[in-house]
Short mmCIF file of C-alpha atoms in Angstrom, two decimals:
data_model
loop_
_atom_site.label_atom_id
_atom_site.label_comp_id
_atom_site.label_asym_id
_atom_site.label_seq_id
_atom_site.Cartn_x
_atom_site.Cartn_y
_atom_site.Cartn_z
CA ALA A 381 -22.13 -19.44 -7.66
CA LEU A 382 -21.22 -15.85 -8.39
CA LEU A 383 -23.92 -13.40 -7.39
CA PRO A 384 -25.61 -11.20 -10.01
CA ARG A 385 -24.17 -7.79 -10.82
CA ARG A 386 -25.84 -4.95 -8.97
CA ALA A 387 -27.74 -2.20 -10.71
CA VAL A 388 -25.92 1.06 -11.24
CA ALA A 389 -26.91 3.69 -8.68
CA VAL A 390 -25.08 6.54 -7.07
CA MET A 391 -26.77 8.06 -4.05
CA GLY A 392 -25.97 10.46 -1.29
CA LYS A 393 -25.98 9.30 2.32
CA GLY A 394 -29.38 7.91 3.20
CA GLY A 395 -30.08 6.78 -0.37
CA SER A 396 -32.98 9.21 -0.75
CA ALA A 397 -31.95 10.51 -4.15
CA SER A 398 -30.54 8.87 -7.25
CA LYS A 399 -27.80 10.81 -9.01
CA THR A 400 -25.40 9.96 -11.77
CA THR A 401 -23.69 13.32 -12.17
CA SER A 402 -20.35 12.25 -10.70
CA VAL A 403 -20.33 9.02 -12.70
CA GLU A 404 -21.27 10.88 -15.88
CA ARG A 405 -18.51 13.43 -15.25
CA LEU A 406 -15.75 11.11 -14.04
CA GLY A 407 -16.67 7.57 -15.04
CA PRO A 408 -17.55 4.40 -13.08
CA LEU A 409 -14.73 4.82 -10.55
CA ALA A 410 -16.74 7.70 -9.08
CA ALA A 411 -19.63 5.39 -8.12
CA THR A 412 -20.01 5.35 -4.32
CA VAL A 413 -22.06 2.85 -2.37
CA PRO A 414 -25.27 4.38 -0.92
CA GLU A 415 -25.64 4.49 2.85
CA PRO A 416 -27.49 2.77 4.30
CA SER A 417 -27.42 -0.08 1.80
CA LYS A 418 -29.40 -3.28 2.20
CA ASP A 419 -27.85 -5.02 -0.79
CA ILE A 420 -24.17 -4.36 -0.08
CA THR A 421 -22.83 -4.75 3.43
CA LYS A 422 -19.71 -6.31 4.90
CA GLY A 423 -21.85 -9.34 5.71
CA SER A 424 -23.21 -9.66 2.18
CA ILE A 425 -19.71 -9.36 0.74
CA ARG A 426 -18.45 -12.08 3.07
CA ALA A 427 -21.37 -14.30 2.11
CA SER A 428 -20.41 -13.97 -1.57
CA ILE A 429 -16.97 -15.51 -0.90
CA PRO A 430 -16.46 -19.29 -0.50
CA ALA A 431 -15.67 -19.98 3.15
CA HIS A 432 -12.47 -21.91 2.47
CA LEU A 433 -10.78 -18.78 1.10
CA PHE A 434 -10.69 -17.32 4.61
CA LYS A 435 -8.63 -20.24 5.94
CA ARG A 436 -4.95 -19.63 6.66
CA SER A 437 -2.38 -22.34 5.96
CA TYR A 438 0.94 -22.67 7.79
CA VAL A 439 2.35 -24.66 4.90
CA HIS A 440 1.22 -22.23 2.24
CA SER A 441 2.32 -19.10 4.10
CA LEU A 442 5.68 -20.43 5.28
CA ALA A 443 6.36 -21.78 1.79
CA HIS A 444 5.93 -18.27 0.41
CA LEU A 445 8.30 -16.95 3.06
CA ALA A 446 10.90 -19.56 2.13
CA MET A 447 10.41 -18.81 -1.56
CA ASP A 448 10.94 -15.09 -0.99
CA LEU A 449 14.15 -15.72 0.95
CA VAL A 450 15.39 -17.94 -1.89
CA TRP A 451 14.58 -15.18 -4.39
CA VAL A 452 16.60 -12.66 -2.33
CA ALA A 453 19.59 -14.99 -1.99
CA GLY A 454 19.40 -16.17 -5.60
CA THR A 455 19.19 -12.65 -7.00
CA TRP A 456 22.23 -11.59 -4.97
CA LEU A 457 24.26 -14.67 -5.94
CA LEU A 458 23.40 -14.26 -9.61
CA ALA A 459 24.42 -10.60 -9.52
CA MET A 460 27.73 -11.41 -7.82
CA LEU A 461 28.40 -14.16 -10.34
CA ALA A 462 27.62 -11.85 -13.27
CA ALA A 463 29.83 -9.11 -11.82
CA SER A 464 32.75 -11.53 -11.45
CA MET A 465 32.43 -13.03 -14.94
CA LEU A 466 31.54 -10.05 -17.13
CA PRO A 467 33.92 -7.26 -18.18
CA VAL A 468 33.99 -4.28 -15.81
CA GLY A 469 32.11 -2.20 -18.38
CA PHE A 470 29.00 -4.29 -17.66
CA ALA A 471 29.00 -3.33 -13.96
CA PRO A 472 26.36 -0.55 -14.30
CA LEU A 473 24.05 -2.98 -16.10
CA VAL A 474 24.59 -5.71 -13.51
CA TRP A 475 24.03 -3.41 -10.55
CA GLY A 476 21.02 -1.76 -12.18
CA ALA A 477 19.38 -5.13 -12.80
CA TYR A 478 20.22 -6.26 -9.26
CA TRP A 479 18.75 -3.12 -7.68
CA PHE A 480 15.61 -3.34 -9.80
CA TYR A 481 14.79 -6.95 -8.99
CA GLN A 482 16.08 -7.03 -5.44
CA GLY A 483 13.85 -4.03 -4.70
CA ILE A 484 10.89 -6.17 -5.77
CA ASN A 485 12.14 -9.12 -3.68
CA LEU A 486 12.49 -7.00 -0.55
CA THR A 487 9.04 -5.52 -1.13
CA ALA A 488 7.64 -9.07 -1.29
CA LEU A 489 9.18 -9.84 2.12
CA TRP A 490 7.86 -6.55 3.44
CA VAL A 491 4.36 -7.49 2.25
CA LEU A 492 4.54 -10.80 4.13
CA ALA A 493 5.47 -8.92 7.31
CA HIS A 494 2.50 -6.65 6.65
CA GLU A 495 0.34 -9.80 6.42
CA CYS A 496 1.71 -10.84 9.81
CA GLY A 497 0.68 -7.53 11.34
CA HIS A 498 -2.88 -8.10 10.14
CA GLY A 499 -2.99 -11.66 11.47
CA GLY A 500 -3.41 -13.02 7.94
CA PHE A 501 -0.16 -15.02 7.76
CA THR A 502 -1.02 -17.92 10.09
CA ASP A 503 -3.50 -18.66 12.87
CA SER A 504 -0.77 -18.13 15.48
CA ARG A 505 -0.21 -14.61 16.78
CA LEU A 506 3.17 -15.71 18.11
CA VAL A 507 4.29 -16.96 14.70
CA ASN A 508 2.89 -13.91 12.97
CA ASP A 509 4.62 -11.46 15.30
CA ALA A 510 7.92 -13.35 15.29
CA VAL A 511 8.08 -13.50 11.49
CA GLY A 512 6.77 -9.97 11.02
CA PHE A 513 9.12 -8.48 13.63
CA LEU A 514 12.20 -10.14 12.13
CA LEU A 515 11.32 -9.22 8.54
CA HIS A 516 10.30 -5.62 9.19
CA SER A 517 13.24 -4.99 11.52
CA ALA A 518 15.61 -6.33 8.86
CA LEU A 519 14.03 -3.89 6.41
CA LEU A 520 14.26 -0.99 8.91
CA THR A 521 10.54 -0.75 9.58
CA PRO A 522 9.18 -0.54 13.15
CA TYR A 523 6.94 -3.62 13.10
CA PHE A 524 4.52 -3.15 15.99
CA SER A 525 4.40 0.64 15.74
CA TRP A 526 3.58 0.62 12.05
CA ALA A 527 1.08 -2.24 12.40
CA MET A 528 -0.90 -0.20 14.92
CA THR A 529 -1.11 2.91 12.78
CA HIS A 530 -1.78 0.80 9.69
CA ALA A 531 -4.82 -0.63 11.44
CA LYS A 532 -6.10 2.96 11.74
CA HIS A 533 -5.52 3.39 8.00
CA HIS A 534 -7.77 0.39 7.39
CA HIS A 535 -10.41 1.69 9.77
CA TYR A 536 -10.48 5.24 8.37
CA THR A 537 -9.73 4.77 4.68
CA ASN A 538 -10.26 7.98 2.65
CA HIS A 539 -11.45 9.84 5.76
CA MET A 540 -10.39 13.49 5.50
CA THR A 541 -9.80 14.08 9.21
CA ASN A 542 -8.93 10.64 10.60
CA GLY A 543 -7.24 9.05 7.59
CA GLU A 544 -3.72 7.78 8.27
CA THR A 545 -1.92 8.00 4.91
CA TRP A 546 -2.07 10.12 1.74
CA VAL A 547 -4.80 12.44 3.02
CA PRO A 548 -5.10 15.07 0.27
CA SER A 549 -4.84 18.81 0.79
CA THR A 550 -7.88 21.09 0.76
CA ALA A 551 -5.86 24.07 -0.51
CA ASN A 552 -7.23 26.38 -3.18
CA PRO A 553 -6.32 24.86 -6.57
CA GLU A 554 -5.50 28.37 -7.80
CA LYS A 555 -2.63 28.76 -5.35
CA GLU A 556 0.74 28.99 -7.03
CA SER A 557 2.12 26.15 -4.89
CA VAL A 558 -0.68 23.85 -6.03
CA LYS A 559 -0.21 24.83 -9.66
CA PHE A 560 3.49 24.09 -9.35
CA ALA A 561 2.79 20.72 -7.69
CA LYS A 562 0.67 19.81 -10.72
CA SER A 563 3.26 20.97 -13.25
CA PRO A 564 5.74 18.49 -14.79
CA GLN A 565 8.58 19.98 -12.76
CA GLY A 566 6.58 19.93 -9.55
CA THR A 567 5.37 16.38 -10.13
CA ILE A 568 8.87 15.08 -10.81
CA ARG A 569 10.21 16.84 -7.73
CA ARG A 570 7.40 15.41 -5.62
CA ILE A 571 8.08 11.89 -6.90
CA CYS A 572 11.80 12.24 -6.18
CA VAL A 573 11.11 13.39 -2.62
CA VAL A 574 8.74 10.46 -2.08
CA ALA A 575 11.27 8.01 -3.53
CA VAL A 576 14.20 9.13 -1.39
CA LEU A 577 12.63 10.54 1.78
CA GLY A 578 8.93 9.68 1.75
CA TRP A 579 8.87 6.53 3.88
CA TYR A 580 10.95 7.80 6.78
CA THR A 581 9.38 11.25 6.64
CA TYR A 582 6.07 9.50 7.24
CA LEU A 583 7.47 7.35 10.05
CA PHE A 584 9.16 10.28 11.83
CA THR A 585 6.53 13.00 11.30
CA ASN A 586 3.35 11.23 10.10
CA ALA A 587 3.57 13.23 6.87
CA THR A 588 0.56 12.67 4.54
CA GLY A 589 -1.49 11.54 7.55
CA ALA A 590 -4.30 13.42 9.27
CA LYS A 591 -3.47 17.10 9.83
CA GLN A 592 -4.15 16.93 13.56
CA ASN A 593 -1.54 14.16 13.86
CA ALA A 594 1.22 16.06 12.05
CA GLY A 595 4.59 15.75 13.75
CA GLN A 596 3.72 12.53 15.57
CA SER A 597 6.51 9.94 15.39
CA HIS A 598 6.24 6.17 15.04
CA PHE A 599 9.36 5.94 17.20
CA SER A 600 8.00 7.81 20.21
CA PRO A 601 5.91 5.91 22.80
CA SER A 602 4.48 9.28 23.84
CA SER A 603 2.89 9.96 20.41
CA ARG A 604 -0.60 9.90 21.85
CA ALA A 605 -2.29 10.62 18.53
CA LEU A 606 -0.84 7.36 17.21
CA PHE A 607 -0.55 5.08 20.23
CA LYS A 608 -2.28 4.35 23.51
CA ALA A 609 -0.33 4.33 26.77
CA LYS A 610 -0.56 0.53 26.90
CA ASP A 611 1.25 0.31 23.55
CA ALA A 612 4.44 1.96 24.80
CA ASN A 613 6.44 -1.26 25.21
CA LEU A 614 5.47 -2.41 21.72
CA VAL A 615 6.81 0.87 20.33
CA ARG A 616 10.01 0.38 22.30
CA ALA A 617 10.34 -3.19 21.03
CA SER A 618 9.95 -1.94 17.48
CA ASN A 619 12.72 0.59 18.11
CA VAL A 620 14.98 -2.15 19.48
CA GLY A 621 14.48 -4.15 16.28
CA MET A 622 15.49 -1.11 14.23
CA VAL A 623 18.56 -0.44 16.38
CA VAL A 624 19.73 -4.04 16.17
CA CYS A 625 19.47 -3.93 12.38
CA LEU A 626 21.41 -0.67 12.27
CA LEU A 627 24.12 -2.20 14.47
CA VAL A 628 24.35 -5.18 12.13
CA LEU A 629 24.69 -2.83 9.18
CA ALA A 630 27.39 -0.86 11.02
CA LYS A 631 29.29 -4.10 11.60
CA CYS A 632 28.95 -4.96 7.92
CA VAL A 633 30.36 -1.55 7.00
CA SER A 634 33.35 -2.14 9.29
CA VAL A 635 34.03 -5.52 7.63
CA TRP A 636 33.18 -4.93 3.96
CA GLY A 637 33.11 -1.14 3.65
CA PHE A 638 30.35 1.43 3.13
CA SER A 639 30.11 1.01 -0.64
CA ALA A 640 29.46 -2.73 -0.34
CA VAL A 641 26.62 -2.17 2.14
CA PHE A 642 25.26 0.73 0.09
CA PHE A 643 25.24 -1.21 -3.19
CA ASN A 644 24.03 -4.53 -1.79
CA TYR A 645 21.49 -3.38 0.81
CA VAL A 646 20.78 0.35 0.99
CA VAL A 647 19.82 0.90 -2.66
CA PRO A 648 17.36 -2.04 -2.97
CA GLN A 649 15.98 -1.28 0.51
CA THR A 650 15.35 2.34 -0.57
CA ILE A 651 13.61 1.05 -3.70
CA CYS A 652 11.47 -1.16 -1.44
CA ASN A 653 10.52 1.92 0.60
CA PHE A 654 9.52 3.74 -2.58
CA TYR A 655 7.32 0.81 -3.60
CA LEU A 656 5.57 1.01 -0.21
CA CYS A 657 4.77 4.69 -0.65
CA ALA A 658 3.78 4.43 -4.30
CA ILE A 659 1.64 1.32 -3.93
CA THR A 660 -0.25 2.74 -0.95
CA PHE A 661 -0.87 5.98 -2.84
CA MET A 662 -2.15 4.15 -5.91
CA GLN A 663 -4.39 1.81 -3.91
CA HIS A 664 -6.40 4.73 -2.56
CA THR A 665 -5.92 7.62 -4.96
CA HIS A 666 -7.42 8.29 -8.36
CA GLU A 667 -8.71 11.52 -9.86
CA SER A 668 -12.19 9.99 -10.05
CA VAL A 669 -12.37 8.50 -6.53
CA PRO A 670 -13.66 10.73 -3.69
CA HIS A 671 -12.57 11.24 -0.12
CA PHE A 672 -15.10 11.93 2.62
CA ASN A 673 -15.72 14.32 5.48
CA SER A 674 -17.03 12.88 8.73
CA GLU A 675 -20.66 13.51 7.74
CA GLU A 676 -20.46 11.36 4.60
CA TRP A 677 -17.78 8.84 5.55
CA THR A 678 -18.64 5.30 6.58
CA TRP A 679 -16.30 2.37 7.03
CA LEU A 680 -17.81 0.62 3.99
CA ARG A 681 -17.48 3.67 1.76
CA GLY A 682 -13.86 4.02 2.77
CA ALA A 683 -13.04 0.36 2.20
CA LEU A 684 -14.77 0.38 -1.19
CA SER A 685 -12.73 3.42 -2.25
CA THR A 686 -9.77 1.05 -2.61
CA ILE A 687 -8.60 0.47 -6.19
CA ASP A 688 -7.22 -2.75 -7.64
CA ARG A 689 -4.42 -2.16 -10.14
CA SER A 690 -1.72 -4.23 -11.81
CA MET A 691 2.05 -4.12 -12.25
CA GLY A 692 1.87 -7.03 -14.68
CA SER A 693 1.31 -10.68 -13.86
CA HIS A 694 4.86 -11.47 -12.73
CA VAL A 695 5.32 -8.51 -10.37
CA ASP A 696 1.77 -8.93 -9.05
CA TRP A 697 2.65 -12.54 -8.22
CA ARG A 698 5.98 -11.62 -6.67
CA LEU A 699 4.31 -9.00 -4.46
CA HIS A 700 1.73 -11.55 -3.24
CA HIS A 701 -1.08 -9.76 -5.10
CA ILE A 702 -1.03 -6.75 -2.78
CA VAL A 703 -1.59 -4.59 -5.88
CA ASP A 704 -4.28 -6.49 -7.78
CA SER A 705 -6.43 -7.83 -4.90
CA HIS A 706 -6.34 -4.92 -2.49
CA VAL A 707 -10.07 -4.27 -2.46
CA VAL A 708 -10.70 -7.63 -0.77
CA HIS A 709 -7.75 -7.06 1.55
CA HIS A 710 -9.23 -3.79 2.77
CA ILE A 711 -12.56 -5.40 3.54
CA PHE A 712 -11.10 -8.51 5.19
CA SER A 713 -7.57 -7.63 6.27
CA ASP A 714 -6.96 -10.89 8.14
CA MET A 715 -7.73 -13.01 5.09
CA PRO A 716 -4.55 -14.63 3.70
CA PHE A 717 -3.28 -12.97 0.53
CA TYR A 718 -3.81 -16.13 -1.52
CA GLY A 719 -7.43 -16.16 -0.36
CA ALA A 720 -7.87 -12.48 -1.25
CA LYS A 721 -6.68 -13.09 -4.80
CA ALA A 722 -9.05 -16.01 -5.27
CA ALA A 723 -11.93 -14.09 -3.66
CA THR A 724 -11.60 -11.03 -5.89
CA PRO A 725 -13.80 -12.32 -8.79
CA TYR A 726 -16.61 -13.10 -6.33
CA VAL A 727 -16.38 -9.69 -4.69
CA LYS A 728 -16.18 -7.96 -8.06
CA GLU A 729 -19.36 -9.68 -9.19
CA HIS A 730 -21.18 -8.89 -5.96
CA LEU A 731 -20.19 -5.22 -5.87
CA GLY A 732 -20.86 -4.49 -9.53
CA ILE A 733 -20.10 -0.86 -10.31
CA TYR A 734 -18.93 -0.29 -6.74
CA TYR A 735 -15.89 -2.49 -7.31
CA LYS A 736 -13.01 -0.21 -8.31
CA SER A 737 -10.15 -1.26 -10.58
CA ASN A 738 -7.87 0.38 -13.07
CA PHE A 739 -6.29 -2.32 -15.21
CA GLY A 740 -4.94 -2.41 -18.73
CA SER A 741 -2.73 0.66 -18.84
CA LYS A 742 0.39 -0.24 -20.82
CA VAL A 743 3.59 1.46 -21.94
CA LEU A 744 5.76 -0.34 -24.50
CA GLY A 745 3.39 -3.29 -24.15
CA THR A 746 3.91 -3.77 -20.39
CA GLU A 747 1.52 -3.14 -17.51
CA TYR A 748 4.50 -2.57 -15.23
CA LEU A 749 5.50 0.58 -17.10
CA GLY A 750 1.82 1.45 -17.50
CA TYR A 751 1.48 1.39 -13.72
CA TRP A 752 4.25 3.95 -13.34
CA LYS A 753 2.72 6.11 -16.07
CA ASP A 754 -0.53 6.10 -14.10
CA PHE A 755 1.43 6.88 -10.93
CA TYR A 756 2.91 9.98 -12.56
CA THR A 757 -0.54 11.03 -13.81
CA SER A 758 -2.14 10.63 -10.39
CA MET A 759 0.71 12.40 -8.62
CA SER A 760 0.19 15.28 -11.03
CA ASN A 761 -3.61 15.46 -11.00
CA ALA A 762 -4.65 14.18 -7.55
CA VAL A 763 -3.27 16.98 -5.37
CA VAL A 764 -6.12 18.90 -3.73
CA VAL A 765 -9.78 18.16 -3.05
CA GLY A 766 -12.89 20.23 -2.51
CA VAL A 767 -16.58 19.63 -1.80
CA GLY A 768 -18.53 18.52 -4.86
CA GLU A 769 -21.35 16.16 -5.84
CA ASP A 770 -23.10 14.37 -2.95
CA ASN A 771 -21.07 16.51 -0.51
CA PHE A 772 -18.05 14.25 -1.18
CA MET A 773 -14.51 15.58 -1.48
CA TRP A 774 -13.40 15.38 -5.13
CA PHE A 775 -10.02 16.11 -6.68
CA ARG A 776 -9.97 19.38 -8.57
#
């Protein structure tokens, strides 16, 4: 049975005082679990979830992999058929539709590789790493290298000094550069940079990660802030996977030409990269959700700062519910994605006000467009943080 909803309470670390100022000012998303908490712990959350939802299935997981590959092939074949049958004037429409949907398909494959890195795809590490390495390499992502730093992201979510991605600035909000970043022109420019360069800027320089790790590369075995000495060969293996994919692409260019590779692979792959950056940002960033300095951060507070959102039922399904069941994923990262989706109602009921979600935003009747409206709003408003209520770091 679902557990009863918890009482509303917002406390500083230690739970010695009850405050509602941040919730009154910013709404329920500002509610932060008290520490220490007897009622809500990782163990209590796990106990609220039926045990069978933690079980991984080879059949289920591999079926999703096969389905995703069929979607990629089918989308490409349908686009080629449409391009051959329709008048040439329809080419922009055909290619635009292909890029839009193939970007989603490639993101779905990328998400499965991400599951492999967490150990949530099957019970076999060999199967997980083989599938994840092939998929991520084909999508020009360094599988082992990224999986290792992503594990740090899970461990230090919303930590101001050890966080791995989208750590906000502590600059003075009155600075001209900050004001420009929040302006419509600055926001659009920032989104364009993220869309085109964001993913590889992060991989090469650890941009948006912890300040002390700035300049560290996912491609360098000697990046000691990111990797241990024993991880060097895994980093090298990841690089080999990338190089092999680039060589395959070079061969394709020599056979079919640059434009064919650009239109068929590079554009949807770039869209996939943008999805990765945008989805990660939205999962952990909202104007009403705090970040934490070392004194106030705990693993549970960081994990429960994750926000479930929606791109609409179809895209949520295609992306294996990485958007709408991410709270559970951040608490139990090795749970299979289909278990995380089914577990979300139980976790929501157990956490009460401490469960964070932002559903229902629509533009032209669709949650997909509503998601991107919210993305623009957060990119504009969630730029810098400063110390506020409960000694947490709030956007300002």
